[in-house]
Short mmCIF file of C-alpha atoms in Angstrom, two decimals:
data_model
loop_
_atom_site.label_atom_id
_atom_site.label_comp_id
_atom_site.label_asym_id
_atom_site.label_seq_id
_atom_site.Cartn_x
_atom_site.Cartn_y
_atom_site.Cartn_z
CA LEU A 1 127.58 171.89 66.33
CA ALA A 2 128.93 174.33 64.00
CA LYS A 3 125.71 175.77 62.20
CA THR A 4 125.84 176.56 58.67
CA THR A 5 123.66 178.73 57.22
CA GLN A 6 123.09 179.02 53.00
CA PRO A 7 120.52 180.46 50.76
CA ILE A 8 117.75 177.96 49.98
CA SER A 9 117.68 178.41 46.58
CA MET A 10 119.43 180.92 43.96
CA ASP A 11 118.42 181.02 39.51
CA SER A 12 121.15 181.52 37.56
CA TYR A 13 121.69 181.27 33.29
CA GLU A 14 124.16 179.53 31.42
CA GLY A 15 127.04 181.03 30.93
CA GLN A 16 127.04 183.02 34.11
CA GLU A 17 129.09 182.64 37.23
CA VAL A 18 127.25 181.81 40.71
CA ASN A 19 128.51 182.29 44.21
CA ILE A 20 127.30 180.88 46.89
CA THR A 21 127.90 181.88 50.27
CA CYS A 22 127.78 179.90 53.58
CA SER A 23 127.60 181.41 56.58
CA HIS A 24 129.84 179.37 59.39
CA ASN A 25 129.94 182.06 62.68
CA ASN A 26 130.90 178.95 64.95
CA ILE A 27 133.79 177.66 63.05
CA ALA A 28 136.67 176.60 65.08
CA THR A 29 140.57 176.58 64.55
CA ASN A 30 140.97 172.90 63.41
CA ASP A 31 137.91 173.25 61.23
CA TYR A 32 137.79 173.08 57.24
CA ILE A 33 135.21 174.23 54.61
CA THR A 34 134.25 171.66 52.09
CA TRP A 35 131.60 172.02 49.72
CA TYR A 36 129.72 168.98 48.04
CA GLN A 37 127.20 168.98 44.92
CA GLN A 38 124.33 166.63 44.78
CA PHE A 39 122.43 165.38 42.10
CA PRO A 40 118.98 163.90 42.48
CA SER A 41 118.97 160.18 43.72
CA GLN A 42 122.78 160.34 43.66
CA GLY A 43 125.06 160.69 46.39
CA PRO A 44 126.98 163.85 46.95
CA ARG A 45 129.90 164.49 44.92
CA PHE A 46 133.06 166.47 46.47
CA ILE A 47 133.81 169.80 44.77
CA ILE A 48 136.21 171.69 46.66
CA GLN A 49 137.95 172.20 49.97
CA GLY A 50 139.76 174.70 51.85
CA TYR A 51 140.79 176.24 55.48
CA LYS A 52 141.47 180.00 54.56
CA THR A 53 142.38 182.45 51.65
CA LYS A 54 141.36 181.24 48.22
CA VAL A 55 141.48 177.62 46.45
CA THR A 56 141.08 176.68 43.20
CA ASN A 57 140.68 173.57 41.29
CA GLU A 58 139.01 172.54 37.63
CA VAL A 59 135.78 173.09 38.71
CA ALA A 60 135.50 175.67 41.11
CA SER A 61 137.11 178.51 43.57
CA LEU A 62 136.45 179.05 47.26
CA PHE A 63 136.91 182.22 49.12
CA ILE A 64 137.38 182.23 52.77
CA PRO A 65 137.92 185.43 54.34
CA ALA A 66 140.47 186.04 57.12
CA ASP A 67 137.93 185.62 59.97
CA ARG A 68 136.56 182.54 58.20
CA LYS A 69 133.13 182.99 59.13
CA SER A 70 132.08 182.47 56.00
CA SER A 71 133.11 180.71 52.79
CA THR A 72 131.76 181.42 48.85
CA LEU A 73 131.99 178.69 46.05
CA SER A 74 132.07 180.17 42.59
CA LEU A 75 131.18 178.23 39.90
CA PRO A 76 132.57 179.89 36.38
CA ARG A 77 130.29 180.15 33.48
CA VAL A 78 127.74 177.68 34.66
CA SER A 79 125.69 175.16 32.22
CA LEU A 80 122.53 173.15 32.83
CA SER A 81 124.13 170.46 33.80
CA ASP A 82 125.49 172.23 37.16
CA THR A 83 121.17 172.13 38.37
CA ALA A 84 121.96 170.65 41.62
CA VAL A 85 121.89 171.00 45.29
CA TYR A 86 125.07 172.35 47.02
CA TYR A 87 125.97 171.78 50.57
CA CYS A 88 128.89 173.22 52.89
CA LEU A 89 130.04 171.16 55.50
CA VAL A 90 132.53 172.93 58.27
CA GLY A 91 134.61 170.63 60.81
CA ASP A 92 137.39 168.87 61.54
CA MET A 93 136.41 165.15 60.36
CA ARG A 94 139.27 163.65 62.37
CA THR A 95 137.83 164.47 65.48
CA GLY A 96 134.06 165.79 65.77
CA ARG A 97 130.97 164.65 63.64
CA ARG A 98 129.66 168.25 62.99
CA ALA A 99 132.21 167.46 60.01
CA LEU A 100 129.49 165.16 58.95
CA THR A 101 126.78 167.11 59.39
CA PHE A 102 124.83 168.33 56.63
CA GLY A 103 122.44 172.03 56.56
CA SER A 104 119.74 172.85 54.27
CA GLY A 105 121.92 173.17 51.27
CA THR A 106 121.26 175.44 48.18
CA ARG A 107 119.52 174.39 45.46
CA LEU A 108 120.59 175.98 41.81
CA GLN A 109 118.62 175.79 39.07
CA VAL A 110 120.30 176.77 35.60
CA GLN A 111 118.23 177.91 32.85
CA PRO A 112 118.95 178.39 29.02
CA GLY B 1 140.57 158.50 42.93
CA ALA B 2 138.67 156.93 45.95
CA VAL B 3 135.51 154.94 44.97
CA VAL B 4 132.71 154.05 47.65
CA SER B 5 130.96 151.40 45.88
CA GLN B 6 127.01 151.13 47.22
CA HIS B 7 124.94 148.20 45.98
CA PRO B 8 121.70 148.00 45.28
CA SER B 9 121.26 151.21 43.68
CA TRP B 10 117.42 150.70 44.22
CA VAL B 11 115.13 147.84 46.19
CA ILE B 12 111.52 147.78 46.53
CA CYS B 13 110.64 145.26 49.45
CA LYS B 14 107.26 144.39 51.00
CA SER B 15 106.37 145.22 54.34
CA GLY B 16 107.83 143.06 57.13
CA THR B 17 110.66 141.77 55.15
CA SER B 18 114.47 142.83 55.57
CA VAL B 19 116.77 144.55 53.55
CA LYS B 20 120.24 144.62 53.33
CA ILE B 21 122.67 147.49 51.45
CA GLU B 22 126.17 147.07 51.46
CA CYS B 23 129.06 149.96 51.09
CA ARG B 24 132.58 149.04 49.81
CA SER B 25 135.74 151.22 49.81
CA LEU B 26 137.10 150.28 46.34
CA ASP B 27 140.49 151.25 46.53
CA PHE B 28 141.36 152.01 49.71
CA GLN B 29 140.69 150.77 53.73
CA ALA B 30 138.15 152.35 55.56
CA THR B 31 138.12 151.84 59.43
CA THR B 32 135.23 153.95 59.81
CA MET B 33 131.93 154.30 57.39
CA PHE B 34 128.93 156.80 57.92
CA TRP B 35 125.28 156.19 56.85
CA TYR B 36 122.88 158.98 55.85
CA ARG B 37 119.38 158.72 55.39
CA GLN B 38 117.51 161.12 52.94
CA PHE B 39 113.86 162.11 52.47
CA PRO B 40 112.78 163.83 49.43
CA LYS B 41 113.78 167.34 49.03
CA GLN B 42 115.29 167.06 52.28
CA SER B 43 119.02 167.27 53.87
CA LEU B 44 121.15 164.25 54.11
CA MET B 45 120.47 163.13 57.92
CA LEU B 46 123.63 161.33 59.60
CA MET B 47 122.05 157.99 61.17
CA ALA B 48 125.33 156.14 62.29
CA THR B 49 128.75 155.46 62.23
CA SER B 50 130.03 152.23 61.43
CA ASN B 51 133.26 151.15 62.95
CA GLU B 52 135.25 148.09 61.56
CA GLY B 53 135.69 145.22 64.33
CA SER B 54 133.34 147.13 66.69
CA LYS B 55 129.72 148.45 67.35
CA ALA B 56 128.23 150.79 65.50
CA THR B 57 127.47 154.42 66.82
CA TYR B 58 124.11 155.78 66.20
CA GLU B 59 122.66 158.97 65.95
CA GLN B 60 120.12 160.19 68.50
CA GLY B 61 116.71 158.74 67.71
CA VAL B 62 117.92 155.97 65.60
CA GLU B 63 116.99 152.81 66.38
CA LYS B 64 119.59 150.13 66.59
CA ASP B 65 117.43 147.02 66.32
CA LYS B 66 116.12 148.66 63.46
CA PHE B 67 119.28 149.59 61.73
CA LEU B 68 121.62 146.82 61.77
CA ILE B 69 124.96 147.86 60.86
CA ASN B 70 128.03 145.31 60.52
CA HIS B 71 131.71 146.56 59.65
CA ALA B 72 133.08 143.29 59.77
CA SER B 73 136.45 144.53 57.38
CA LEU B 74 138.37 147.37 56.48
CA THR B 75 136.51 147.29 52.65
CA LEU B 76 132.66 146.54 53.50
CA SER B 77 129.72 147.89 55.78
CA THR B 78 126.62 146.99 55.42
CA LEU B 79 123.11 148.67 56.75
CA THR B 80 120.35 145.94 57.04
CA VAL B 81 116.60 147.44 57.40
CA THR B 82 114.79 145.17 59.98
CA SER B 83 110.98 144.23 59.17
CA ALA B 84 110.90 147.17 56.78
CA HIS B 85 107.62 149.23 56.78
CA PRO B 86 106.52 152.56 54.26
CA GLU B 87 107.83 154.94 56.51
CA ASP B 88 111.55 153.38 56.33
CA SER B 89 111.34 154.08 52.32
CA SER B 90 113.91 156.64 51.87
CA PHE B 91 117.39 157.13 50.03
CA TYR B 92 120.05 155.33 51.82
CA ILE B 93 123.84 156.71 51.03
CA CYS B 94 126.91 155.69 52.97
CA SER B 95 130.15 157.38 53.21
CA ALA B 96 133.81 156.90 54.28
CA ILE B 97 136.79 159.51 54.96
CA VAL B 98 139.59 159.65 52.56
CA GLY B 99 142.92 160.94 53.19
CA GLY B 100 145.12 162.52 56.01
CA ASP B 101 147.18 164.88 57.49
CA ASN B 102 144.58 167.88 57.10
CA ASN B 103 143.31 166.46 53.64
CA GLU B 104 140.56 164.37 55.13
CA LYS B 105 137.33 164.31 52.45
CA LEU B 106 134.24 162.47 52.58
CA PHE B 107 133.51 160.31 49.60
CA PHE B 108 129.89 159.24 48.99
CA GLY B 109 128.61 156.28 47.52
CA SER B 110 125.65 156.52 44.67
CA GLY B 111 123.06 155.59 47.22
CA THR B 112 120.01 153.00 47.42
CA GLN B 113 116.81 153.68 47.09
CA LEU B 114 114.20 151.77 49.28
CA SER B 115 110.44 151.43 48.80
CA VAL B 116 108.73 149.45 51.13
CA LEU B 117 105.29 148.28 49.92
#
């Protein structure tokens, strides 16, 4: 299975940019990288997905270097409501269960 | 956007009883749905893959007779925790894949907190 490694936790302050990096050395050619956000007692929520280079949407950016062995989720100007656990998933959902496998995630704590 | 609806949000039951959790795809058809379990402060663990019209595929270590999965239609999958015991208390979450053509994404239900007394 494609194993992902993320920092267990991160702390930030409101208004700062937060970058969370995920390592995935075993990424395969057809694998995509997807990030999810989870609040307590809720199901994970899709944030962003990418294959290579940079992807940006209204809430985040995803940076993927050329070798694709890691990815960085960037949250601009975080607020208290961004306190959550963030997971990166790597895989090809069409073919394998590894795209469904969650790692330990990163617990982000945003303080005033 | 795609919505996965899960019901109930929480349930409390006595030990030995069975509990059914429903997962519905509201605006799309899902031939495949997935069931996860999550203990406090831990990550999600995939339990099984629910396949419409056929048997579910269970992950290693998940008891088939304990966690009955039925996927009778393209929009509904159910998970029944049979003869529940306190150790089955957990947060159960369903999900479905939405999209195609290299644009597949997992969408999740809101989860069901099961407490077995």
